[in-house]
Short mmCIF file of C-alpha atoms and ligand atoms in Angstrom, two decimals:
data_model
loop_
_atom_site.label_atom_id
_atom_site.label_comp_id
_atom_site.label_asym_id
_atom_site.label_seq_id
_atom_site.Cartn_x
_atom_site.Cartn_y
_atom_site.Cartn_z
CA MET A 72 -7.45 32.21 14.91
CA LYS A 73 -9.02 32.80 18.36
CA GLU A 74 -12.36 31.15 18.93
CA ILE A 75 -14.66 30.57 21.92
CA ALA A 76 -15.53 27.10 23.14
CA ARG A 77 -18.69 26.82 25.25
CA ASN A 78 -20.76 23.96 26.62
CA PHE A 79 -23.75 22.79 24.64
CA ILE A 80 -26.61 21.92 27.00
CA ALA A 81 -30.31 21.35 26.20
CA GLY A 82 -29.75 22.82 22.71
CA ARG A 83 -28.00 26.03 23.82
CA TRP A 84 -24.38 27.24 23.98
CA VAL A 85 -23.64 28.31 27.52
CA ASP A 86 -20.72 29.21 29.76
CA GLY A 87 -19.68 26.80 32.49
CA ALA A 88 -20.75 27.54 36.01
CA THR A 89 -17.29 28.66 37.21
CA GLY A 90 -17.26 31.65 34.85
CA LYS A 91 -13.55 30.95 34.26
CA THR A 92 -11.76 30.11 31.00
CA PHE A 93 -8.64 28.32 29.84
CA ASP A 94 -6.82 28.43 26.56
CA SER A 95 -6.60 25.50 24.10
CA ILE A 96 -3.13 25.69 22.57
CA ASN A 97 -1.76 24.80 19.08
CA PRO A 98 1.00 22.32 19.85
CA ALA A 99 2.98 23.36 16.74
CA THR A 100 3.15 26.99 17.61
CA ARG A 101 1.81 27.48 21.25
CA GLU A 102 -0.76 30.00 19.86
CA THR A 103 -4.16 30.00 21.41
CA VAL A 104 -6.69 28.14 19.26
CA ALA A 105 -9.73 28.76 21.45
CA THR A 106 -10.70 30.33 24.75
CA CYS A 107 -12.64 27.65 26.52
CA THR A 108 -15.14 27.63 29.37
CA VAL A 109 -14.34 25.86 32.60
CA SER A 110 -17.14 23.67 33.80
CA ASP A 111 -17.57 21.85 37.01
CA ALA A 112 -19.99 19.21 38.50
CA ARG A 113 -22.90 21.70 38.23
CA ASP A 114 -22.51 21.70 34.45
CA VAL A 115 -22.27 17.93 34.41
CA ASN A 116 -25.56 17.79 36.38
CA ALA A 117 -27.23 20.15 33.91
CA ALA A 118 -26.02 18.10 30.91
CA VAL A 119 -27.18 14.84 32.42
CA GLU A 120 -30.55 16.39 33.33
CA ALA A 121 -30.95 17.65 29.75
CA ALA A 122 -30.09 14.14 28.40
CA SER A 123 -32.53 12.54 30.83
CA THR A 124 -35.38 14.87 29.76
CA ALA A 125 -34.73 14.32 26.11
CA PHE A 126 -34.52 10.52 26.44
CA ASP A 127 -38.16 9.55 26.28
CA GLY A 128 -38.79 11.55 23.11
CA TRP A 129 -35.64 10.29 21.39
CA ARG A 130 -36.16 6.67 22.26
CA LYS A 131 -39.73 6.82 20.90
CA THR A 132 -38.57 8.45 17.69
CA PRO A 133 -38.59 5.58 15.08
CA ALA A 134 -35.03 4.43 14.49
CA PRO A 135 -35.22 5.18 10.67
CA ARG A 136 -36.02 8.86 11.63
CA ARG A 137 -33.17 8.95 14.00
CA ALA A 138 -30.97 7.67 11.31
CA GLU A 139 -31.99 10.49 9.04
CA VAL A 140 -30.20 12.85 11.36
CA LEU A 141 -27.04 10.78 10.96
CA PHE A 142 -27.32 10.78 7.19
CA ARG A 143 -27.65 14.57 7.26
CA LEU A 144 -24.71 14.79 9.62
CA ALA A 145 -22.58 12.73 7.17
CA GLU A 146 -23.38 15.28 4.40
CA ILE A 147 -22.59 18.26 6.67
CA LEU A 148 -19.27 16.69 7.67
CA ARG A 149 -18.47 15.90 4.06
CA THR A 150 -19.05 19.60 3.14
CA ARG A 151 -17.05 20.82 6.09
CA LYS A 152 -14.33 18.15 5.99
CA GLU A 153 -11.47 20.56 5.07
CA GLU A 154 -12.49 23.19 7.63
CA LEU A 155 -12.80 20.57 10.39
CA ALA A 156 -9.47 18.98 9.36
CA ARG A 157 -7.66 22.31 9.67
CA VAL A 158 -9.17 22.96 13.12
CA LEU A 159 -8.09 19.51 14.16
CA THR A 160 -4.54 19.99 12.94
CA MET A 161 -4.37 23.38 14.76
CA GLU A 162 -5.67 22.08 18.04
CA MET A 163 -4.19 18.58 18.16
CA GLY A 164 -1.22 18.76 15.81
CA LYS A 165 -1.61 15.80 13.45
CA VAL A 166 -0.76 16.36 9.88
CA LEU A 167 -3.51 17.52 7.48
CA ILE A 168 -3.76 14.25 5.57
CA GLU A 169 -4.39 12.38 8.84
CA ALA A 170 -6.77 15.10 10.14
CA ARG A 171 -8.83 14.56 7.03
CA GLY A 172 -8.80 10.84 7.77
CA ASP A 173 -10.02 11.59 11.37
CA VAL A 174 -13.00 13.44 9.94
CA GLN A 175 -13.57 10.80 7.22
CA GLU A 176 -13.89 8.18 9.93
CA ALA A 177 -16.78 10.06 11.47
CA ILE A 178 -18.39 10.34 8.03
CA ASP A 179 -17.99 6.64 7.52
CA MET A 180 -19.35 5.84 10.95
CA ALA A 181 -22.33 8.18 10.42
CA CYS A 182 -23.21 6.34 7.18
CA TYR A 183 -22.72 2.89 8.65
CA MET A 184 -24.69 3.59 11.78
CA ALA A 185 -27.40 5.41 9.87
CA GLY A 186 -27.91 2.17 7.92
CA GLU A 187 -28.60 0.51 11.23
CA GLY A 188 -31.70 2.70 11.59
CA ARG A 189 -33.42 0.37 9.13
CA ARG A 190 -31.75 -2.85 10.34
CA MET A 191 -30.94 -3.12 14.06
CA PHE A 192 -31.78 -6.83 13.86
CA GLY A 193 -33.21 -8.67 16.77
CA HIS A 194 -34.07 -12.41 16.71
CA THR A 195 -37.35 -14.15 16.12
CA VAL A 196 -37.05 -17.73 17.34
CA PRO A 197 -39.56 -20.58 17.80
CA SER A 198 -41.09 -21.07 21.19
CA GLU A 199 -41.14 -24.50 22.74
CA LEU A 200 -44.91 -24.07 23.37
CA PRO A 201 -47.70 -24.02 20.81
CA ASN A 202 -49.43 -20.67 19.97
CA LYS A 203 -46.59 -18.68 21.47
CA PHE A 204 -44.34 -16.14 19.82
CA ALA A 205 -40.75 -15.32 20.98
CA MET A 206 -38.49 -12.51 19.90
CA SER A 207 -35.76 -10.19 21.20
CA VAL A 208 -35.35 -6.50 20.31
CA ARG A 209 -32.69 -3.92 21.02
CA GLU A 210 -33.44 -1.08 23.47
CA PRO A 211 -31.41 2.02 24.32
CA VAL A 212 -29.48 1.93 27.61
CA GLY A 213 -30.54 5.48 28.60
CA VAL A 214 -28.18 8.35 29.32
CA VAL A 215 -24.68 7.56 28.18
CA ALA A 216 -21.65 9.45 29.37
CA THR A 217 -18.85 9.59 26.75
CA ILE A 218 -15.32 10.47 27.86
CA THR A 219 -12.86 10.86 25.06
CA PRO A 220 -9.13 11.46 24.51
CA TRP A 221 -7.45 14.12 22.40
CA ASN A 222 -5.59 11.95 19.87
CA PHE A 223 -8.61 11.29 17.60
CA PRO A 224 -10.76 14.28 18.62
CA ILE A 225 -13.52 13.60 16.08
CA ALA A 226 -13.12 9.95 15.09
CA VAL A 227 -13.14 8.50 18.58
CA PRO A 228 -16.23 10.54 19.73
CA SER A 229 -18.02 9.42 16.51
CA TRP A 230 -17.39 5.72 17.43
CA LYS A 231 -19.42 6.35 20.64
CA ILE A 232 -21.90 9.01 19.83
CA LEU A 233 -23.19 7.66 16.52
CA PRO A 234 -24.09 4.08 17.53
CA ALA A 235 -25.47 5.45 20.84
CA LEU A 236 -27.73 7.92 18.96
CA VAL A 237 -29.09 5.59 16.39
CA LEU A 238 -30.00 3.14 19.14
CA GLY A 239 -32.01 5.85 20.93
CA ASN A 240 -29.66 6.80 23.80
CA THR A 241 -29.02 10.39 24.83
CA ILE A 242 -25.61 11.66 25.66
CA ALA A 243 -23.43 13.80 27.96
CA TRP A 244 -20.05 14.10 26.28
CA LYS A 245 -16.83 15.25 27.92
CA PRO A 246 -14.05 15.75 25.35
CA SER A 247 -10.39 15.98 26.39
CA PRO A 248 -9.42 19.48 27.74
CA GLU A 249 -6.64 19.32 25.09
CA THR A 250 -9.11 19.43 22.22
CA PRO A 251 -12.40 21.11 23.30
CA PHE A 252 -12.72 23.22 20.19
CA CYS A 253 -12.83 20.12 17.96
CA GLY A 254 -15.69 19.02 20.26
CA VAL A 255 -17.53 22.28 19.66
CA LYS A 256 -17.10 22.01 15.94
CA PHE A 257 -18.38 18.40 15.90
CA VAL A 258 -21.45 19.27 18.05
CA GLU A 259 -22.23 22.22 15.79
CA ALA A 260 -22.69 19.81 12.95
CA PHE A 261 -25.14 17.66 14.91
CA ALA A 262 -27.19 20.78 15.78
CA GLU A 263 -27.24 21.75 12.09
CA ALA A 264 -28.28 18.19 11.14
CA GLY A 265 -31.41 18.68 13.30
CA LEU A 266 -30.67 16.67 16.32
CA PRO A 267 -33.33 17.59 18.94
CA ALA A 268 -32.32 19.74 21.90
CA GLY A 269 -30.85 17.79 24.89
CA VAL A 270 -30.07 14.59 22.94
CA LEU A 271 -26.31 15.41 22.74
CA ASN A 272 -24.78 17.65 25.34
CA LEU A 273 -21.19 18.87 25.63
CA VAL A 274 -19.29 19.71 28.81
CA ILE A 275 -15.82 21.25 28.56
CA GLY A 276 -13.26 21.43 31.37
CA PRO A 277 -10.87 19.56 33.67
CA GLY A 278 -10.82 15.79 33.07
CA ALA A 279 -10.75 14.35 36.56
CA GLU A 280 -13.48 16.61 38.08
CA LEU A 281 -15.92 16.29 35.16
CA GLY A 282 -15.08 12.61 34.53
CA GLU A 283 -15.75 11.75 38.12
CA ALA A 284 -18.97 13.71 38.27
CA LEU A 285 -20.22 11.83 35.18
CA GLY A 286 -19.14 8.47 36.62
CA GLN A 287 -20.89 9.17 39.88
CA HIS A 288 -24.13 10.54 38.51
CA CYS A 289 -27.12 8.22 39.31
CA ASP A 290 -28.88 9.01 36.03
CA VAL A 291 -25.94 7.99 33.85
CA ARG A 292 -26.53 4.28 32.88
CA LEU A 293 -23.42 3.66 30.76
CA VAL A 294 -19.94 5.24 30.72
CA SER A 295 -18.16 4.82 27.42
CA PHE A 296 -14.57 5.75 27.96
CA THR A 297 -11.45 5.95 25.72
CA GLY A 298 -8.09 6.95 27.21
CA SER A 299 -5.22 5.56 29.21
CA THR A 300 -5.49 2.34 31.11
CA GLN A 301 -4.72 4.25 34.34
CA THR A 302 -7.67 6.60 33.94
CA GLY A 303 -9.93 3.81 32.59
CA ARG A 304 -9.47 1.84 35.78
CA ILE A 305 -10.53 4.89 37.80
CA VAL A 306 -13.58 5.27 35.66
CA ALA A 307 -14.43 1.56 36.03
CA THR A 308 -14.13 1.78 39.81
CA GLU A 309 -16.48 4.78 39.89
CA ALA A 310 -18.95 3.15 37.61
CA ALA A 311 -19.05 -0.06 39.68
CA LYS A 312 -20.04 1.87 42.78
CA THR A 313 -23.34 2.75 41.28
CA GLY A 314 -23.77 -0.37 39.14
CA LYS A 315 -23.36 1.42 35.80
CA ARG A 316 -22.27 -0.36 32.68
CA CYS A 317 -18.82 0.69 31.54
CA ALA A 318 -17.12 0.23 28.22
CA LEU A 319 -13.37 0.87 28.17
CA GLU A 320 -10.97 1.43 25.28
CA MET A 321 -7.50 1.98 26.73
CA GLY A 322 -3.77 1.86 26.04
CA GLY A 323 -1.67 -0.30 23.73
CA LYS A 324 1.81 -1.69 23.26
CA ASN A 325 1.41 -2.93 19.78
CA ALA A 326 4.02 -4.88 17.77
CA ILE A 327 4.91 -5.55 14.18
CA ILE A 328 6.57 -8.92 13.58
CA VAL A 329 8.82 -9.13 10.61
CA LEU A 330 9.80 -12.68 9.60
CA ASP A 331 12.83 -13.76 7.52
CA ASP A 332 10.63 -14.27 4.43
CA ALA A 333 8.97 -10.82 4.59
CA ASP A 334 8.84 -8.20 1.85
CA LEU A 335 11.12 -5.84 3.77
CA ALA A 336 10.30 -2.77 1.64
CA LEU A 337 6.62 -3.23 2.48
CA ALA A 338 7.42 -3.88 6.14
CA VAL A 339 9.38 -0.59 6.30
CA ASP A 340 6.30 1.19 4.88
CA GLY A 341 4.13 -0.40 7.52
CA ILE A 342 6.58 0.29 10.43
CA VAL A 343 7.07 3.93 9.50
CA TRP A 344 3.35 4.56 9.09
CA GLY A 345 2.50 2.55 12.27
CA ALA A 346 5.28 3.90 14.48
CA PHE A 347 5.58 7.53 13.43
CA GLY A 348 2.20 8.42 11.98
CA THR A 349 0.37 10.81 14.38
CA SER A 350 3.81 11.20 15.99
CA GLY A 351 3.21 7.78 17.57
CA GLN A 352 0.26 9.11 19.47
CA ARG A 353 -2.19 6.41 18.54
CA CYS A 354 -3.53 3.63 20.71
CA THR A 355 -2.64 1.47 17.67
CA ALA A 356 0.94 2.80 17.36
CA ALA A 357 3.65 0.27 16.50
CA SER A 358 5.89 0.87 19.40
CA ARG A 359 7.65 -2.50 19.06
CA VAL A 360 9.12 -4.21 16.01
CA ILE A 361 9.96 -7.88 16.56
CA VAL A 362 12.33 -8.80 13.82
CA HIS A 363 13.75 -12.20 12.85
CA ARG A 364 17.42 -12.40 13.52
CA ALA A 365 18.21 -13.21 9.83
CA VAL A 366 16.85 -9.84 8.56
CA ARG A 367 17.42 -7.69 11.64
CA GLU A 368 20.47 -5.80 10.22
CA LYS A 369 18.90 -5.25 6.78
CA LEU A 370 15.63 -4.01 8.18
CA THR A 371 17.33 -1.70 10.62
CA ALA A 372 19.41 -0.14 7.86
CA LEU A 373 16.32 0.37 5.62
CA LEU A 374 14.42 1.88 8.53
CA VAL A 375 17.19 4.38 9.40
CA GLU A 376 17.47 5.39 5.77
CA ARG A 377 13.68 6.18 5.68
CA VAL A 378 13.39 7.72 9.19
CA LYS A 379 16.21 10.24 8.62
CA ARG A 380 14.27 11.64 5.63
CA LEU A 381 10.98 12.16 7.53
CA LYS A 382 9.96 15.83 7.45
CA ILE A 383 9.07 17.29 10.85
CA GLY A 384 6.97 20.46 11.08
CA ASN A 385 3.65 22.12 11.37
CA GLY A 386 0.84 19.73 10.26
CA LEU A 387 -0.75 22.48 8.20
CA ASP A 388 2.13 22.30 5.74
CA GLU A 389 1.18 19.53 3.28
CA ALA A 390 4.77 18.41 3.02
CA THR A 391 5.07 17.62 6.72
CA GLU A 392 5.13 13.97 7.69
CA ILE A 393 5.65 14.24 11.46
CA GLY A 394 3.70 16.89 13.41
CA PRO A 395 4.13 17.91 17.05
CA VAL A 396 3.29 15.94 20.13
CA ILE A 397 0.42 17.23 22.24
CA ASN A 398 2.25 19.18 24.94
CA GLU A 399 5.42 19.77 26.97
CA ALA A 400 4.64 16.98 29.45
CA ALA A 401 4.46 14.52 26.56
CA LEU A 402 7.86 15.63 25.34
CA LYS A 403 9.36 15.07 28.79
CA ARG A 404 7.67 11.61 29.09
CA MET A 405 9.05 10.32 25.74
CA ASP A 406 12.50 11.77 26.32
CA GLY A 407 12.52 10.17 29.77
CA TYR A 408 11.65 6.78 28.18
CA VAL A 409 14.41 7.05 25.52
CA GLN A 410 16.97 7.78 28.35
CA LEU A 411 15.57 4.97 30.41
CA GLY A 412 15.85 2.53 27.39
CA VAL A 413 19.47 3.46 26.96
CA LYS A 414 20.09 3.05 30.73
CA GLU A 415 18.46 -0.38 30.49
CA GLY A 416 20.90 -1.42 27.75
CA ALA A 417 19.24 -0.49 24.45
CA ARG A 418 21.09 1.42 21.73
CA LEU A 419 19.88 4.61 20.31
CA VAL A 420 19.98 4.28 16.54
CA ILE A 421 18.44 7.59 15.43
CA GLY A 422 16.46 10.44 17.01
CA GLY A 423 16.07 10.57 20.74
CA GLU A 424 15.86 14.28 21.10
CA VAL A 425 13.48 17.21 21.22
CA HIS A 426 13.42 19.10 17.90
CA ARG A 427 13.45 22.89 18.16
CA LYS A 428 14.90 23.95 14.84
CA GLY A 429 13.59 26.67 12.53
CA ASP A 430 9.76 26.93 12.42
CA CYS A 431 9.58 24.26 15.12
CA ALA A 432 11.24 26.39 17.78
CA ARG A 433 8.10 27.14 19.76
CA GLY A 434 6.24 23.87 19.25
CA PHE A 435 6.45 20.37 20.97
CA PHE A 436 8.39 18.32 18.47
CA TYR A 437 10.20 15.09 19.06
CA ARG A 438 12.51 13.45 16.55
CA PRO A 439 11.35 10.01 15.29
CA THR A 440 13.47 7.56 17.33
CA LEU A 441 14.62 3.99 16.91
CA LEU A 442 16.03 1.98 19.82
CA GLU A 443 17.69 -1.32 18.98
CA GLY A 444 18.88 -4.24 21.13
CA VAL A 445 15.73 -3.85 23.20
CA LYS A 446 14.95 -6.92 25.38
CA PRO A 447 11.33 -7.95 25.80
CA GLY A 448 11.32 -7.32 29.61
CA MET A 449 12.64 -3.74 29.51
CA ARG A 450 10.26 -0.98 30.57
CA VAL A 451 10.46 0.58 27.09
CA ALA A 452 9.28 -2.72 25.70
CA GLN A 453 6.42 -3.09 28.18
CA GLU A 454 4.93 0.37 28.83
CA GLU A 455 3.01 2.67 26.44
CA ILE A 456 5.30 5.53 25.43
CA PHE A 457 2.70 7.23 23.18
CA GLY A 458 5.27 9.12 21.05
CA PRO A 459 7.41 8.58 18.00
CA VAL A 460 9.72 5.96 19.69
CA CYS A 461 9.99 2.48 18.26
CA CYS A 462 11.83 -0.44 19.91
CA LEU A 463 13.51 -3.09 17.81
CA ILE A 464 13.51 -6.51 19.46
CA GLU A 465 15.16 -9.57 17.94
CA ALA A 466 13.60 -13.03 17.80
CA GLU A 467 14.74 -16.36 16.35
CA SER A 468 11.36 -17.87 15.29
CA LEU A 469 7.60 -17.13 14.88
CA GLU A 470 7.03 -18.95 18.16
CA GLU A 471 9.49 -16.68 20.06
CA ALA A 472 8.13 -13.59 18.31
CA THR A 473 4.58 -14.54 19.23
CA GLN A 474 5.55 -15.04 22.91
CA ILE A 475 7.21 -11.59 22.94
CA ASN A 476 4.22 -10.05 21.25
CA ASN A 477 1.78 -11.52 23.80
CA ASN A 478 3.84 -10.95 26.92
CA VAL A 479 2.90 -7.30 27.57
CA PRO A 480 0.07 -5.86 29.72
CA TYR A 481 -1.88 -4.62 26.67
CA GLY A 482 -3.48 -6.38 23.71
CA LEU A 483 -4.82 -4.05 21.04
CA VAL A 484 -3.06 -4.68 17.69
CA SER A 485 -0.51 -7.19 16.41
CA SER A 486 0.84 -7.32 12.89
CA ILE A 487 2.93 -9.78 10.96
CA PHE A 488 4.88 -9.50 7.73
CA THR A 489 5.44 -12.85 6.05
CA ARG A 490 4.84 -14.46 2.66
CA ASP A 491 4.27 -17.87 4.19
CA VAL A 492 0.55 -18.57 4.39
CA ASN A 493 1.02 -21.31 7.04
CA ARG A 494 2.89 -18.99 9.33
CA ALA A 495 0.42 -16.20 8.69
CA PHE A 496 -2.51 -18.46 9.80
CA ALA A 497 -0.56 -19.72 12.85
CA ALA A 498 -0.02 -16.03 13.81
CA MET A 499 -3.70 -15.14 13.25
CA ARG A 500 -4.56 -17.85 15.67
CA ASP A 501 -1.87 -17.25 18.31
CA LEU A 502 -1.31 -13.52 18.49
CA SER A 503 -3.19 -12.30 21.60
CA SER A 504 -4.83 -9.02 20.66
CA GLY A 505 -8.17 -7.65 19.58
CA ILE A 506 -6.89 -6.86 16.08
CA VAL A 507 -4.41 -8.67 13.80
CA TYR A 508 -2.99 -7.42 10.51
CA VAL A 509 -1.17 -9.59 8.02
CA ASN A 510 1.18 -7.75 5.69
CA ALA A 511 0.03 -4.32 6.93
CA GLY A 512 1.11 -2.13 9.83
CA THR A 513 -0.82 -1.69 13.08
CA THR A 514 -3.15 1.15 11.88
CA GLY A 515 -6.01 1.04 9.47
CA SER A 516 -9.23 0.03 11.22
CA GLU A 517 -12.50 0.30 9.19
CA VAL A 518 -15.76 1.24 10.80
CA GLN A 519 -17.66 -1.87 9.81
CA LEU A 520 -15.54 -4.23 11.91
CA PRO A 521 -15.25 -4.36 15.68
CA PHE A 522 -12.43 -2.34 17.33
CA GLY A 523 -10.95 -2.97 20.73
CA GLY A 524 -8.42 -5.00 22.68
CA VAL A 525 -7.78 -7.54 25.32
CA ARG A 526 -6.00 -7.47 28.71
CA GLY A 527 -5.11 -3.91 29.82
CA THR A 528 -6.55 -2.43 26.64
CA GLY A 529 -10.13 -3.21 27.24
CA ASN A 530 -12.89 -4.80 29.43
CA GLY A 531 -14.56 -6.87 26.73
CA ALA A 532 -16.68 -4.17 25.10
CA ARG A 533 -16.07 -3.29 21.41
CA GLU A 534 -16.64 -0.21 19.34
CA ALA A 535 -17.60 -0.03 15.64
CA GLY A 536 -19.10 -2.87 13.52
CA GLN A 537 -22.10 -4.80 14.77
CA ALA A 538 -20.30 -5.23 18.12
CA ALA A 539 -20.94 -1.49 18.91
CA LEU A 540 -24.66 -2.20 18.90
CA ASP A 541 -24.16 -4.55 21.82
CA THR A 542 -22.12 -1.97 23.70
CA PHE A 543 -24.77 0.72 23.39
CA SER A 544 -28.00 -1.25 23.80
CA GLU A 545 -29.83 -3.64 26.11
CA TRP A 546 -31.63 -6.79 24.89
CA LYS A 547 -35.33 -7.01 25.64
CA THR A 548 -36.87 -10.52 25.24
CA ILE A 549 -40.57 -10.61 24.51
CA TYR A 550 -42.95 -13.60 24.64
CA VAL A 551 -46.48 -13.37 23.29
CA ASP A 552 -48.78 -16.19 24.23
CA TYR A 553 -51.89 -16.41 22.05
CA SER A 554 -53.18 -19.81 23.28
CA GLY A 555 -55.60 -18.31 25.75
CA ARG A 556 -54.41 -20.57 28.58
CA LEU A 557 -51.57 -20.83 31.03
CA GLN A 558 -48.60 -22.53 29.36
CA ARG A 559 -45.58 -23.40 31.46
CA ALA A 560 -42.17 -23.53 29.86
CA GLN A 561 -40.03 -26.55 30.82
CA ILE A 562 -43.13 -28.14 32.41
CA ASP A 563 -45.91 -28.42 29.81
CA THR A 564 -43.57 -30.19 27.42
CA GLN A 565 -45.77 -33.08 26.15
P1 LIG B 280 -6.35 10.20 29.53
O1 LIG B 280 -6.67 8.88 30.20
O2 LIG B 280 -5.45 11.10 30.20
O3 LIG B 280 -7.72 10.97 29.27
C1 LIG B 280 -8.84 10.40 28.61
C2 LIG B 280 -10.07 11.15 29.04
O4 LIG B 280 -10.36 10.88 30.41
C3 LIG B 280 -10.00 12.65 28.88
O5 LIG B 280 -11.24 13.18 28.43
C4 LIG B 280 -9.66 13.13 30.21
O6 LIG B 280 -9.95 14.45 30.50
C5 LIG B 280 -10.51 12.19 31.05
N1 LIG B 280 -10.14 12.01 32.46
C6 LIG B 280 -9.03 12.36 33.09
N2 LIG B 280 -9.08 11.96 34.37
C7 LIG B 280 -10.30 11.40 34.59
C8 LIG B 280 -10.99 10.77 35.70
N3 LIG B 280 -10.33 10.72 36.91
N4 LIG B 280 -12.12 10.29 35.52
C9 LIG B 280 -12.72 10.35 34.33
N5 LIG B 280 -12.16 10.88 33.23
C10 LIG B 280 -10.95 11.40 33.36
O7 LIG B 280 -5.91 9.77 28.04
P2 LIG B 280 -5.41 10.81 26.89
O8 LIG B 280 -4.04 11.23 27.21
O9 LIG B 280 -6.44 11.79 26.62
O10 LIG B 280 -5.33 9.80 25.69
C11 LIG B 280 -4.26 8.98 25.40
C12 LIG B 280 -4.60 7.51 25.82
O11 LIG B 280 -5.77 7.10 25.16
C13 LIG B 280 -3.51 6.50 25.43
O12 LIG B 280 -3.33 5.64 26.49
C14 LIG B 280 -4.15 5.79 24.25
O13 LIG B 280 -3.64 4.48 24.01
C15 LIG B 280 -5.55 5.81 24.60
N6 LIG B 280 -6.43 5.62 23.47
C16 LIG B 280 -7.11 4.38 23.36
C17 LIG B 280 -7.89 4.18 22.24
C18 LIG B 280 -8.57 2.81 22.04
O14 LIG B 280 -9.50 2.74 21.29
N7 LIG B 280 -8.18 1.78 22.70
C19 LIG B 280 -8.07 5.11 21.24
C20 LIG B 280 -7.44 6.41 21.49
C21 LIG B 280 -6.64 6.59 22.53
#
């Protein structure tokens, strides 16, 4: 397959101003998936201008009409789910079953946010003065810049684009240069659903240059970013210079706690799915397992037994459980972390090497890896590895496990396996993260609940659920005085 990926600006597919191209590569085979246009700041300016021009018409389109585009989009995505999932697997690498889930998340989000078109509740509250009416309504923010990563190339953009659109915002979207063709396929579906020209614009090319141009543009009112904490901080700094709002979803160092009364078979299922699904390349990946001393040996043995049977290969093969990682640099990074862990005193239990056998010879494959004897302060226990590497840390009690869980720079997901309802509720209260799972692994968010994290993972904004409406709208408070005279709040109180 060899496709072309162009920008989509003001309703037209156009080449970037540089006239140059780059190849998007299949990480399982190194084959070219698409030849992609290289954009620069001129294209960002054109995209923002198109979004600014379209804003007034879109914001004045009644929200239920805006929502109809989202309902049609959901139908189109449903029809094309298999085609999109295959493109996603080819460009990003995740196994087909997960790629279908990535597309399904966008379908779910389209349905959920389309429902908001006939809800979008504000508040009507009593005024303290007679013959006066008081209410608050949601307004769009304006032009929204969305900057997205490669690991969920359709789901993550949908968390931003869909709430932003139903609320009446217009968008300039910069997808990751690792997955531009997924961006093209997603935007095609919006165009087919009847989204007016200029409401959603796509700009493809190098991250830093385009990202900074979006962050610096005076007509962008909100930057919605998902990616690493390091890049997120740059985005926030740029946004602050021109007083933009900024919503950040960043890295994670998530943990699964396994207590001595846990259902160990269930915990193993949760750990394998959380740590090795998407080859560990999820912000929600379980890269730490904090296990009670009494069950450490047994859990480790069960995990090794399972991990050694995981099938590595091209995600297009339905039997594959572990696909490739995104690129050569990622392979080097995770291998470096494993070596560092061993140097710091951890023991390599299984994995810990690049996998180049058979059909995997040309791709970027890393064997699922378990490190045991990891201490909470080691770098492998503190930093995001973003690959199929899981650190086993021992604890003696729920209190110690909670402390270890909380004492990292990130706070996205925590999970606990226990059959004791008292300890489960204490953990729900004390685990410091945006999301907590009880008796489930670290992955499995649903679109109708808020998604996001604390500390280095976020800056207080949330995606999905009702919380996303706050991220992508402004409140307008309206007072209507029908008394026919001057009434002074706080003064004319008698
Ligand atoms: P990244 O930070 O390298 O890139 C993210 C996006 O920012 C890309 O589109 C990239 O091109 C762009 N970018 C690069 N430099 C920029 C700059 N100077 N200014 C503006 N934009 C710039 O992250 P990645 O490797 O694409 O994704 C992996 C990271 O994303 C991991 O840390 C993961 O935890 C995180 N992530 C977080 C969530 C979440 O919801 N919290 C979800 C998915 C991924």
